[in-house]
PDB file of C-alpha atoms in Angstrom:
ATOM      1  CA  UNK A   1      93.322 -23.330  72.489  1.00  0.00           C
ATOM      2  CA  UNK A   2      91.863 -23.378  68.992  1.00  0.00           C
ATOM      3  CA  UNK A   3      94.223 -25.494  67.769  1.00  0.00           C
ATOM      4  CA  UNK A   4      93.189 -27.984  70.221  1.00  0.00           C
ATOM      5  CA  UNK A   5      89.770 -27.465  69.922  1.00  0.00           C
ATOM      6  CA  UNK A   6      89.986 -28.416  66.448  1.00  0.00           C
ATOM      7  CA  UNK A   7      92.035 -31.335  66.977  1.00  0.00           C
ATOM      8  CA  UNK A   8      89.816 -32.590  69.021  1.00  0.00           C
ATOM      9  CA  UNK A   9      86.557 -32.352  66.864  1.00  0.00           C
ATOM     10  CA  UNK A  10      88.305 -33.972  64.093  1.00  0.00           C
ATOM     11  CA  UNK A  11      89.002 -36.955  66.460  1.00  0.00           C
ATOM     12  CA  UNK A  12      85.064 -37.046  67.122  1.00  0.00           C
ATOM     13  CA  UNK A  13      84.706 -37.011  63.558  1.00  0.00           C
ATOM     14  CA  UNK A  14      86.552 -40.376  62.946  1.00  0.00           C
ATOM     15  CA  UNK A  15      86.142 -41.870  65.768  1.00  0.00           C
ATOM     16  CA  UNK A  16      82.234 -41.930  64.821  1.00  0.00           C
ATOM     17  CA  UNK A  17      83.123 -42.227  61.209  1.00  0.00           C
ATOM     18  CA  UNK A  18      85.290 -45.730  62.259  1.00  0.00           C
ATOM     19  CA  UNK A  19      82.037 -46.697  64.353  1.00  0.00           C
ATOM     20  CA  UNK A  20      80.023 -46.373  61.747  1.00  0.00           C
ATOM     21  CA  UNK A  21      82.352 -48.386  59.119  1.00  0.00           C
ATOM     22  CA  UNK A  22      82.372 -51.172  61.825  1.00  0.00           C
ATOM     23  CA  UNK A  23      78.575 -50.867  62.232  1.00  0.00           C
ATOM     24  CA  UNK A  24      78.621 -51.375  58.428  1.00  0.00           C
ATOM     25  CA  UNK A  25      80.957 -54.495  58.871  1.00  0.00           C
ATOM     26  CA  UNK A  26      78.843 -56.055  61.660  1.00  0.00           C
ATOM     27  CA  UNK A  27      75.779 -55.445  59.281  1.00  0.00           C
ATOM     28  CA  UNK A  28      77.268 -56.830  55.904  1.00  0.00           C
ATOM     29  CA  UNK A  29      79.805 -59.539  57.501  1.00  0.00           C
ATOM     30  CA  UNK A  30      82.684 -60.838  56.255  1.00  0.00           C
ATOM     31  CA  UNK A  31      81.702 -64.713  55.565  1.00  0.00           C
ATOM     32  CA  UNK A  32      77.658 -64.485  54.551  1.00  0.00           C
ATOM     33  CA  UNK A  33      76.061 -65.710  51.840  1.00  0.00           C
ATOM     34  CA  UNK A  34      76.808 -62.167  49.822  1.00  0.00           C
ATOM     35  CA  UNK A  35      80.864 -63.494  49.868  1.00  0.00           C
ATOM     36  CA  UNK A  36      80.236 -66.813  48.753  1.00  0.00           C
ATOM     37  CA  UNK A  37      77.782 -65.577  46.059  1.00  0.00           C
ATOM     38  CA  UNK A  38      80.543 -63.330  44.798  1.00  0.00           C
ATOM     39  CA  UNK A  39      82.741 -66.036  44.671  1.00  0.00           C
ATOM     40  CA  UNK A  40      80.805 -68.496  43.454  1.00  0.00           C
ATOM     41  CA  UNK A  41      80.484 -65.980  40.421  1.00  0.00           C
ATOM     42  CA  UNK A  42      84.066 -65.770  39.712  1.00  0.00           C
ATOM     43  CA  UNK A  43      84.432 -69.543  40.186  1.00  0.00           C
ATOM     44  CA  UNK A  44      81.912 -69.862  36.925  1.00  0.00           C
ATOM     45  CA  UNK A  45      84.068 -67.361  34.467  1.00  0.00           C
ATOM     46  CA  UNK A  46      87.029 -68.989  35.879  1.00  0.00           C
ATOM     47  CA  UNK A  47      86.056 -72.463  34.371  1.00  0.00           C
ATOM     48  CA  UNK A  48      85.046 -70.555  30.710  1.00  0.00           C
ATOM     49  CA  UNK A  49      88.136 -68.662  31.133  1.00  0.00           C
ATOM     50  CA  UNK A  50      89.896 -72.100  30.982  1.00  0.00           C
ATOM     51  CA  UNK A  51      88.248 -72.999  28.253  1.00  0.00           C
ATOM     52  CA  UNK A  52      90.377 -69.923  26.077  1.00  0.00           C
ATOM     53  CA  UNK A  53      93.367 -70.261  27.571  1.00  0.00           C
ATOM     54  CA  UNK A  54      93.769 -73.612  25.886  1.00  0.00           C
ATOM     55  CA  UNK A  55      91.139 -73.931  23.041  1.00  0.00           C
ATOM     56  CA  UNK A  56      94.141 -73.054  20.424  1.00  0.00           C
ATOM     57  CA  UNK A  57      95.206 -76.808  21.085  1.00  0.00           C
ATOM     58  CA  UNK A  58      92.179 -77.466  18.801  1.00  0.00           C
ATOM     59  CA  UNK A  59      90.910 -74.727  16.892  1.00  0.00           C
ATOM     60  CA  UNK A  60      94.848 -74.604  15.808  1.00  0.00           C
ATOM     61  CA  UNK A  61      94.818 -78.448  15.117  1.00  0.00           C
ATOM     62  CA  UNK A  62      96.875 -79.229  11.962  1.00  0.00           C
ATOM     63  CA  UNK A  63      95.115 -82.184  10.709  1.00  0.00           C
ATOM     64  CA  UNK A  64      96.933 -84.579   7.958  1.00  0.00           C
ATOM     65  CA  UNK A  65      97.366 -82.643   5.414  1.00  0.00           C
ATOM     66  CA  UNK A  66      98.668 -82.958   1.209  1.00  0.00           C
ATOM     67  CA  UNK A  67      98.595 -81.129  -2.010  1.00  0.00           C
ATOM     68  CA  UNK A  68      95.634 -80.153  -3.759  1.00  0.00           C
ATOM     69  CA  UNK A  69      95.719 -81.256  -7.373  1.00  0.00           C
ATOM     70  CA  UNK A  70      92.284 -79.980  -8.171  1.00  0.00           C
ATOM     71  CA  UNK A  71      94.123 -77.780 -10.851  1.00  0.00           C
ATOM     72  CA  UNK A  72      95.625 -80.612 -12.253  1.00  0.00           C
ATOM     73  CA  UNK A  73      93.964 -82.080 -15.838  1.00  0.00           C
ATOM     74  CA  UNK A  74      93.618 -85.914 -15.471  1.00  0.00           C
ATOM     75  CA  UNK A  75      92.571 -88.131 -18.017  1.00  0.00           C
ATOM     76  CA  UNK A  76      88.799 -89.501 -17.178  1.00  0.00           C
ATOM     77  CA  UNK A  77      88.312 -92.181 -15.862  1.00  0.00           C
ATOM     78  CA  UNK A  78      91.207 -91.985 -12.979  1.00  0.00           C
ATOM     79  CA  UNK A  79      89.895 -92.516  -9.297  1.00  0.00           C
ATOM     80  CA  UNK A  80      91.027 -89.855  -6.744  1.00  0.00           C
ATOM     81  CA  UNK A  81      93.692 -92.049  -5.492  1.00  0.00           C
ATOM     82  CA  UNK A  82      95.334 -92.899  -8.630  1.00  0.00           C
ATOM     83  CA  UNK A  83      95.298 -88.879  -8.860  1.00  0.00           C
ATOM     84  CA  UNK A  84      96.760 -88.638  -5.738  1.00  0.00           C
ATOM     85  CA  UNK A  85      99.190 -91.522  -6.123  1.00  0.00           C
ATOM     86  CA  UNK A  86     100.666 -89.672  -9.680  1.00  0.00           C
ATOM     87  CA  UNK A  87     101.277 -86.386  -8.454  1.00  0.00           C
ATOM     88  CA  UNK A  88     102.271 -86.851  -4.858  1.00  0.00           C
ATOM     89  CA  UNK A  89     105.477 -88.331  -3.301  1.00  0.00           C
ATOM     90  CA  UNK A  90     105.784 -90.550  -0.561  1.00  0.00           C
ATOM     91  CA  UNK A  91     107.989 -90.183   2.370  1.00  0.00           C
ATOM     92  CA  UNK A  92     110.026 -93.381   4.098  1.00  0.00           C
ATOM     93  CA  UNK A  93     106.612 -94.662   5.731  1.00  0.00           C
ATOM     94  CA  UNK A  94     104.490 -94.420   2.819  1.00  0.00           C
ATOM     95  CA  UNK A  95     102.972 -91.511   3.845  1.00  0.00           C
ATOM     96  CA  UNK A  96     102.118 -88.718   1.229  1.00  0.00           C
ATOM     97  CA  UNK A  97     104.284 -85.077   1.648  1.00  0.00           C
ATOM     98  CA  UNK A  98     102.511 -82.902   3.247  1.00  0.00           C
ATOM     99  CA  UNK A  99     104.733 -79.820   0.794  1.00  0.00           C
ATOM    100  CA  UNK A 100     105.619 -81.017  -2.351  1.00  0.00           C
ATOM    101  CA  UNK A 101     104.256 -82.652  -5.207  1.00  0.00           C
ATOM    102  CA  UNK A 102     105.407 -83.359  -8.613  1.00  0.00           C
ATOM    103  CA  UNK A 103     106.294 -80.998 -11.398  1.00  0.00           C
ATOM    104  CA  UNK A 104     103.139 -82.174 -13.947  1.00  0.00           C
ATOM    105  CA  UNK A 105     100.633 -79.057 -13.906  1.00  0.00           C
ATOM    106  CA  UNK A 106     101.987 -78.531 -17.630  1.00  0.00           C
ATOM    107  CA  UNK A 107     102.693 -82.141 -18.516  1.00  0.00           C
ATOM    108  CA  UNK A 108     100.954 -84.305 -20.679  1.00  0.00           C
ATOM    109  CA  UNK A 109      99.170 -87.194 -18.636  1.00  0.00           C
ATOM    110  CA  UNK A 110      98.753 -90.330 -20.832  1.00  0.00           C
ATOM    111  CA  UNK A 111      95.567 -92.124 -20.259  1.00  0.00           C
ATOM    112  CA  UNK A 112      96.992 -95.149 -18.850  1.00  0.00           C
ATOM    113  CA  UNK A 113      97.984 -94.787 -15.709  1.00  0.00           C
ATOM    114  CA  UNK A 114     100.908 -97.211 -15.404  1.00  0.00           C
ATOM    115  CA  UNK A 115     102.498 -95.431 -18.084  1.00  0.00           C
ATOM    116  CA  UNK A 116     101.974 -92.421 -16.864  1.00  0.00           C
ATOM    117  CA  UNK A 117     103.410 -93.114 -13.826  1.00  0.00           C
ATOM    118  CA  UNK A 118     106.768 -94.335 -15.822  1.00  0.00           C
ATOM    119  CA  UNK A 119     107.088 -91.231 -17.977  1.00  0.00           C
ATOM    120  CA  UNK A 120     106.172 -89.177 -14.957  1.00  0.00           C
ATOM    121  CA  UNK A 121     109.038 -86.627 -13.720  1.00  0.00           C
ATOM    122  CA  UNK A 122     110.791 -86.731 -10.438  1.00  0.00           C
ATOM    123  CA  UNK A 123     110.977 -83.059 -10.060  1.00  0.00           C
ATOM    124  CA  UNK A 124     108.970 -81.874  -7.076  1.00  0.00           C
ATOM    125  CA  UNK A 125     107.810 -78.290  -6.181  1.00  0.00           C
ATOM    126  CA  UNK A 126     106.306 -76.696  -3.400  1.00  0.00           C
ATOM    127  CA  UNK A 127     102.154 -77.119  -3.046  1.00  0.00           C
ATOM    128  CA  UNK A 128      99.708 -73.586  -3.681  1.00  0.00           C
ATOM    129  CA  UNK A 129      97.206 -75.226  -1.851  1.00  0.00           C
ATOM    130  CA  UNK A 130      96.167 -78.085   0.530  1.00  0.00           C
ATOM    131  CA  UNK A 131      93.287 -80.687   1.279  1.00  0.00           C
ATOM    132  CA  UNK A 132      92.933 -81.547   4.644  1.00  0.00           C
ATOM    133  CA  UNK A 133      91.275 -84.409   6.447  1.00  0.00           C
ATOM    134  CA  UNK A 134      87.640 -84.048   8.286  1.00  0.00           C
ATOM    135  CA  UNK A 135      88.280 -86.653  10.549  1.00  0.00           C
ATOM    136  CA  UNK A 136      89.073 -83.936  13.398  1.00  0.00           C
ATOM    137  CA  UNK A 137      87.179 -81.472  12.103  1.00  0.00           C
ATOM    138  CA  UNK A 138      88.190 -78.125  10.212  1.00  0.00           C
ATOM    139  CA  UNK A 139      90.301 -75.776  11.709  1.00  0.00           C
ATOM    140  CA  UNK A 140      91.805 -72.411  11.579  1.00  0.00           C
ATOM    141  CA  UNK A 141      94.749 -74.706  10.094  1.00  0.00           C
ATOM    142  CA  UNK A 142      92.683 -75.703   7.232  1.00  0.00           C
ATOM    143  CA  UNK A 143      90.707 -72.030   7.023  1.00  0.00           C
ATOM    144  CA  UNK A 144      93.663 -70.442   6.200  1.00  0.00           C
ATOM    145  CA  UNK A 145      96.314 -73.106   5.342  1.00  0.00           C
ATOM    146  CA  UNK A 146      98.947 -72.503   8.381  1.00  0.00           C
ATOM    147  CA  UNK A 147     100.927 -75.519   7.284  1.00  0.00           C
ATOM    148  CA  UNK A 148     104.620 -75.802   5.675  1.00  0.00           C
ATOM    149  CA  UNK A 149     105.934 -72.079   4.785  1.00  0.00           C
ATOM    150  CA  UNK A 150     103.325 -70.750   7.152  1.00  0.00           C
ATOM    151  CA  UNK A 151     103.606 -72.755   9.750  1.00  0.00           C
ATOM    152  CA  UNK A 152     104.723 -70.011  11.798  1.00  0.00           C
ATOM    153  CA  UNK A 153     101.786 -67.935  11.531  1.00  0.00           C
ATOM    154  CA  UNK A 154     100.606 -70.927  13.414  1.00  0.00           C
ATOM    155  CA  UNK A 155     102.572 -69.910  16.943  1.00  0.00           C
ATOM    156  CA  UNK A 156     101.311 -66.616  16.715  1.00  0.00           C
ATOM    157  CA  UNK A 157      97.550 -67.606  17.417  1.00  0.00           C
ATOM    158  CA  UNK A 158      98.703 -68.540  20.611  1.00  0.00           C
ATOM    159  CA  UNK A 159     101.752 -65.965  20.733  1.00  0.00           C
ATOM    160  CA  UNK A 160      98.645 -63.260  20.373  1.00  0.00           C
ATOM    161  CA  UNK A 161      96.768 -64.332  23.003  1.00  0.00           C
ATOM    162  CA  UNK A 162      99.419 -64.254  25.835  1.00  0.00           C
ATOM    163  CA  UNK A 163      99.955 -60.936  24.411  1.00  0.00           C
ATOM    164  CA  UNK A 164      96.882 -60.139  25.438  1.00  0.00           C
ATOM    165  CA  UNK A 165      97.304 -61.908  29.291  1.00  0.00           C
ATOM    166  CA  UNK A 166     100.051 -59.567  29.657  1.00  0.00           C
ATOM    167  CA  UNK A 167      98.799 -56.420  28.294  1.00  0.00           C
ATOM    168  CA  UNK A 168      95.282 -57.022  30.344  1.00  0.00           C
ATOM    169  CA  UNK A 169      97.390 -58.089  33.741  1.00  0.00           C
ATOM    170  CA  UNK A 170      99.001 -54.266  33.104  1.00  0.00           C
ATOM    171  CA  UNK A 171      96.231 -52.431  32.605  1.00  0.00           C
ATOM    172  CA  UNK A 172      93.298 -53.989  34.679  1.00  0.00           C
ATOM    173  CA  UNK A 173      95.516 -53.846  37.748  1.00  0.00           C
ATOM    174  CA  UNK A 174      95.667 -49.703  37.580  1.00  0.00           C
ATOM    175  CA  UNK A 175      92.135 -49.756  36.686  1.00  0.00           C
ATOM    176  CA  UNK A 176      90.710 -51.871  39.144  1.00  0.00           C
ATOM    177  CA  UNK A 177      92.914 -49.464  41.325  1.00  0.00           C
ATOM    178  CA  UNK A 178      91.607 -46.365  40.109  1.00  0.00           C
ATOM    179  CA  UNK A 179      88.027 -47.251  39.226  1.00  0.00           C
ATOM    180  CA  UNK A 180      87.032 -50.174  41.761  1.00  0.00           C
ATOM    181  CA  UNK A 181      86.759 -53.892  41.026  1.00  0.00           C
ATOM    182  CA  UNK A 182      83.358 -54.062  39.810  1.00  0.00           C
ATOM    183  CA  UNK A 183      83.290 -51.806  37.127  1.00  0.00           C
ATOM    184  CA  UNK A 184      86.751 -53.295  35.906  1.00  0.00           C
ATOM    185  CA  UNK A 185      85.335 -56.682  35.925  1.00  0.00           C
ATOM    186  CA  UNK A 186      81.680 -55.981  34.230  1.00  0.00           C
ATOM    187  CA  UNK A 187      83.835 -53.926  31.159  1.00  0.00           C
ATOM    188  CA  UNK A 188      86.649 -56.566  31.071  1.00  0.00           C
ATOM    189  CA  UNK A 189      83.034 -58.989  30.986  1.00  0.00           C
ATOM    190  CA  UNK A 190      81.563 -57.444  28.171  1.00  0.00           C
ATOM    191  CA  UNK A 191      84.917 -57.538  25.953  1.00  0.00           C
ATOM    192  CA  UNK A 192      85.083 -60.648  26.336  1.00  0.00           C
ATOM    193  CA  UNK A 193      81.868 -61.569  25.485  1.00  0.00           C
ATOM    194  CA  UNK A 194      82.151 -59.711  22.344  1.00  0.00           C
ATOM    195  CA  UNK A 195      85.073 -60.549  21.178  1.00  0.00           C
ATOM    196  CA  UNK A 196      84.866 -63.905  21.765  1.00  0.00           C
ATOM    197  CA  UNK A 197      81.874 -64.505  19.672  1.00  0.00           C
ATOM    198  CA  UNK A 198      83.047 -62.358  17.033  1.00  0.00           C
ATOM    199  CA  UNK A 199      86.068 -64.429  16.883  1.00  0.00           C
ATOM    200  CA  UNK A 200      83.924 -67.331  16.110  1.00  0.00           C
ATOM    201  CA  UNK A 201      83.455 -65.671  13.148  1.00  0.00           C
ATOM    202  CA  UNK A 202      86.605 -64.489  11.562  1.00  0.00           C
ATOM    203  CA  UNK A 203      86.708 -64.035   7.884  1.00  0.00           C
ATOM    204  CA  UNK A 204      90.925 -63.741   7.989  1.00  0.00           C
ATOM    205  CA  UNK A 205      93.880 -64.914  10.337  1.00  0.00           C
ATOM    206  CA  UNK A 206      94.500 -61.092  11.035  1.00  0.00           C
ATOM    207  CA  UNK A 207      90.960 -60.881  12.355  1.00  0.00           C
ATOM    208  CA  UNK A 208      91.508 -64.366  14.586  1.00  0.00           C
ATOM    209  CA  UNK A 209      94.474 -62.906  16.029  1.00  0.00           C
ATOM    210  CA  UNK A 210      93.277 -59.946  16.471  1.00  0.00           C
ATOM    211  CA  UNK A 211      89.965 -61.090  18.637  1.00  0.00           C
ATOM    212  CA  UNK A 212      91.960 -64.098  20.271  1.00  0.00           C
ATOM    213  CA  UNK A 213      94.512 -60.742  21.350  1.00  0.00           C
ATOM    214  CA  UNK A 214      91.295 -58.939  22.774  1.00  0.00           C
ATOM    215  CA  UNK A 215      89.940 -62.288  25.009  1.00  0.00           C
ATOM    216  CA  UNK A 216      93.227 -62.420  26.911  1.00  0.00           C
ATOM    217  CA  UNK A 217      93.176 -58.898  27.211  1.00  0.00           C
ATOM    218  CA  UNK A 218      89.301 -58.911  29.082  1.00  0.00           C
ATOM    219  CA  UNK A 219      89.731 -62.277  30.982  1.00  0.00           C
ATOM    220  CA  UNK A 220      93.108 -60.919  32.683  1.00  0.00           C
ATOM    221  CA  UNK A 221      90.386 -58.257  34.072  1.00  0.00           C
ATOM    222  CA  UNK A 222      88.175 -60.788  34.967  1.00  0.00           C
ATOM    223  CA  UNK A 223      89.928 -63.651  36.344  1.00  0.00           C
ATOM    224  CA  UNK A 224      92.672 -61.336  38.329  1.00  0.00           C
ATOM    225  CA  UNK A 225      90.234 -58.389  39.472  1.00  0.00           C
ATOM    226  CA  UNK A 226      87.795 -61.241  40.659  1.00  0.00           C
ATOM    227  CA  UNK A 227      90.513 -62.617  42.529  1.00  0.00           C
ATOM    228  CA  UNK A 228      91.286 -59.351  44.113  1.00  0.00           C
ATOM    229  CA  UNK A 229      87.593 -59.188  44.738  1.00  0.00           C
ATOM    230  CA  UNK A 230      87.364 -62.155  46.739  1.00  0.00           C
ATOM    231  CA  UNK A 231      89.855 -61.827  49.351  1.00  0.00           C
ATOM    232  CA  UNK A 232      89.666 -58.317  49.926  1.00  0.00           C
ATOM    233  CA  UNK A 233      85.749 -59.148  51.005  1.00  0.00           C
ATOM    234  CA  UNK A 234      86.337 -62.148  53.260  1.00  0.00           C
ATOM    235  CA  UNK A 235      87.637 -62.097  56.443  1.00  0.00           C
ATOM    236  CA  UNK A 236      91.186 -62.238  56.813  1.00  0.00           C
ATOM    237  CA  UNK A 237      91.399 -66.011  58.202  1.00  0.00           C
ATOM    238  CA  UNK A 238      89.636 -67.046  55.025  1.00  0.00           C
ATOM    239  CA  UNK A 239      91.515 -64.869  52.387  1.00  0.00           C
ATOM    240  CA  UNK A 240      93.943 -68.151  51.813  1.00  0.00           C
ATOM    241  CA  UNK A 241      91.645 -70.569  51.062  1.00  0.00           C
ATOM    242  CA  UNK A 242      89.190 -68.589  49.067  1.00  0.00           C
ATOM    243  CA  UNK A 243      92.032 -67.319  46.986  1.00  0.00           C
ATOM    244  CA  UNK A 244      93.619 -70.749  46.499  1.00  0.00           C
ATOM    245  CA  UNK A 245      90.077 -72.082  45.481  1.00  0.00           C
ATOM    246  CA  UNK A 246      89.702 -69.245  42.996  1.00  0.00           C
ATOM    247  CA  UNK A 247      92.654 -70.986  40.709  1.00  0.00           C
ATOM    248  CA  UNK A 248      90.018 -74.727  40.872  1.00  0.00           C
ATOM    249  CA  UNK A 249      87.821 -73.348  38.310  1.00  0.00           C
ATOM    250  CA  UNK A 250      90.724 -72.541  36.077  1.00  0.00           C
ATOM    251  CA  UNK A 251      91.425 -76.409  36.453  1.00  0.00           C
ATOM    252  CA  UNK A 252      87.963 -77.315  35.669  1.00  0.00           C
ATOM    253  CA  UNK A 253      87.892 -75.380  32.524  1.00  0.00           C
ATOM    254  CA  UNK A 254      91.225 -77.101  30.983  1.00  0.00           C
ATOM    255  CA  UNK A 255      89.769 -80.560  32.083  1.00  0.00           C
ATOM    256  CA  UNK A 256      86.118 -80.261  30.549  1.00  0.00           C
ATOM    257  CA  UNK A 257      87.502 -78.479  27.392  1.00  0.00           C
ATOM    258  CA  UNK A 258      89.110 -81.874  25.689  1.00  0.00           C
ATOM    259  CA  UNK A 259      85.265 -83.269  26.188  1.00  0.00           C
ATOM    260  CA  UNK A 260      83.376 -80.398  24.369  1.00  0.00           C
ATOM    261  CA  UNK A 261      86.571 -80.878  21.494  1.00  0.00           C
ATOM    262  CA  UNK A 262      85.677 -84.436  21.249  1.00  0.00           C
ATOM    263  CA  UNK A 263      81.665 -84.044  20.113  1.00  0.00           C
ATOM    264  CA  UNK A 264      82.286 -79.903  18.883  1.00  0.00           C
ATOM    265  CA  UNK A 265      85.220 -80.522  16.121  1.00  0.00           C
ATOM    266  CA  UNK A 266      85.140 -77.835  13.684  1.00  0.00           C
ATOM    267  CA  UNK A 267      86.658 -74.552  15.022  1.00  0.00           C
ATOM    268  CA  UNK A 268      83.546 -72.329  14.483  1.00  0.00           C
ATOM    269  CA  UNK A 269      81.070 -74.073  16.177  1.00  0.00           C
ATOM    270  CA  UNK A 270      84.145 -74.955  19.114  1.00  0.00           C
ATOM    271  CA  UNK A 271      84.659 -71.302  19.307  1.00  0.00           C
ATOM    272  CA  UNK A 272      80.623 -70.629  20.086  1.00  0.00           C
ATOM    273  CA  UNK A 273      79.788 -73.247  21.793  1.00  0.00           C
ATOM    274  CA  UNK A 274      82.885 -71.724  24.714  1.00  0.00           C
ATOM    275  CA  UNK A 275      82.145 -68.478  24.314  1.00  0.00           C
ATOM    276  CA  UNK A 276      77.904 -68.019  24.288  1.00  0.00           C
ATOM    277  CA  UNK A 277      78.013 -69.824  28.368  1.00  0.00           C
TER     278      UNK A 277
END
């Protein structure tokens, strides 16, 4: 008899705790303006998080590039494209190599140029350092001379960052588990608003890497715990649509991006102007 007693008290209990929560449900809704506000929210990080996902397209540009022959002694009077023209190659279009020059930094350049150019050796070696055209701007290509040999390094600016996408989808799905979505989404918001300005500023290509590793990281938290967000508060004959629409902004984002490239060229001021919104 106690047994049932207490059986039956705990049913009192929820059955007035579940009239409560659907008290709480009739009073908040599941389509009002609080939803779409919510979502309209994640629809505005979605279109900046677009902007990072592909902004290594050009802040890694590799603009026409050759070798620097600023350390090279020329007799006065030479113009900068006879200087070019003598230590340079050409390749089959008549375009200059973008990784070797000529062997002259310890050659004696005769003051005429034609005849330098006929005693000139056809050695070539590989280039210490670059100029770059402005006409696209300057980029982390040009900061820190990812071209021929370090090419490579080149990848890993975007290698690092879906690093980070992968890393961040790990962890912000246990923590948006274990410590709700909005706290996982404000933190994820702050790291990324951080690091994404500091990036701007990178003195090194470890540093870059580093900070482009950390913005993947906190817009996996944003984007996918805001996505989580949004159907989980709608009601359930809206949780397709709203989370299709969710992926627009994403769209949005990549689209606008090429625009803000075209007027915002060098990679400093690119990474700013996508990251201060």
């Amino acid at each position: 008899l106690t047994c049932d007693k207490d059986i039956q008290a705990a049913q009192a209990v929820t059955m007035g705790s579940a009239a409560k929560f659907e008290d709480l449900l009739t009073l908040v809704g599941d389509r009002g303006k609080w939803q779409y506000m919510i979502f309209f929210l994640t629809w505005i990080e979605g279109v900046l998080i677009g902007f990072h996902h592909l902004s290594s397209v050009f802040l890694g540009y590799t603009p026409t590039h050759w070798c620097s022959t600023k350390d090279i002694s020329f007799p006065e009077g030479w113009t900068s494209d006879q200087q070019k023209s003598f230590s340079i190659p050409v390749d089959d279009e008549d375009n200059y190599q973008q990784c070797k020059m000529f062997d002259i930094s310890s050659a004696d350049i005769a003051a005429d140029y034609d005849s330098a150019v006929a005693s000139r050796t056809t050695d070539l070696v590989s280039c210490s350092s670059w100029d770059y055209a402005t006409d696209m701007g300057w980029t982390t290509v040009s900061e820190w001379n990812l071209v021929c040999e370090r090419t490579a390094l080149l990848s890993t600016v975007q290698g690092s960052y879906m690093g980070g996408v992968f890393v961040g989808c790990l962890f912000w799905g246990w923590a948006s588990d274990k410590f709700g979505r909005r706290p996982s989404i404000l933190i994820a918001a702050v790291i990324q608003i951080v690091s994404s300005i500091i990036a701007s500023f990178s003195v090194n290509y470890i540093m870059f890497i580093f900070f482009r590793f950390l913005i993947a990281f906190s817009v996996s938290g944003v984007f996918e715990c805001g996505f989580v967000l949004v159907t989980e508060i709608v009601a359930p004959e809206l949780r397709t649509p709203f989370g299709i629409m969710t992926q627009f902004p994403f769209g949005i984002g990549a689209s606008l991006l090429p625009l803000i490239a075209y007027f915002i060229k060098d990679w400093t001021a690119l990474q700013l102007a996508i990251s201060i919104p």
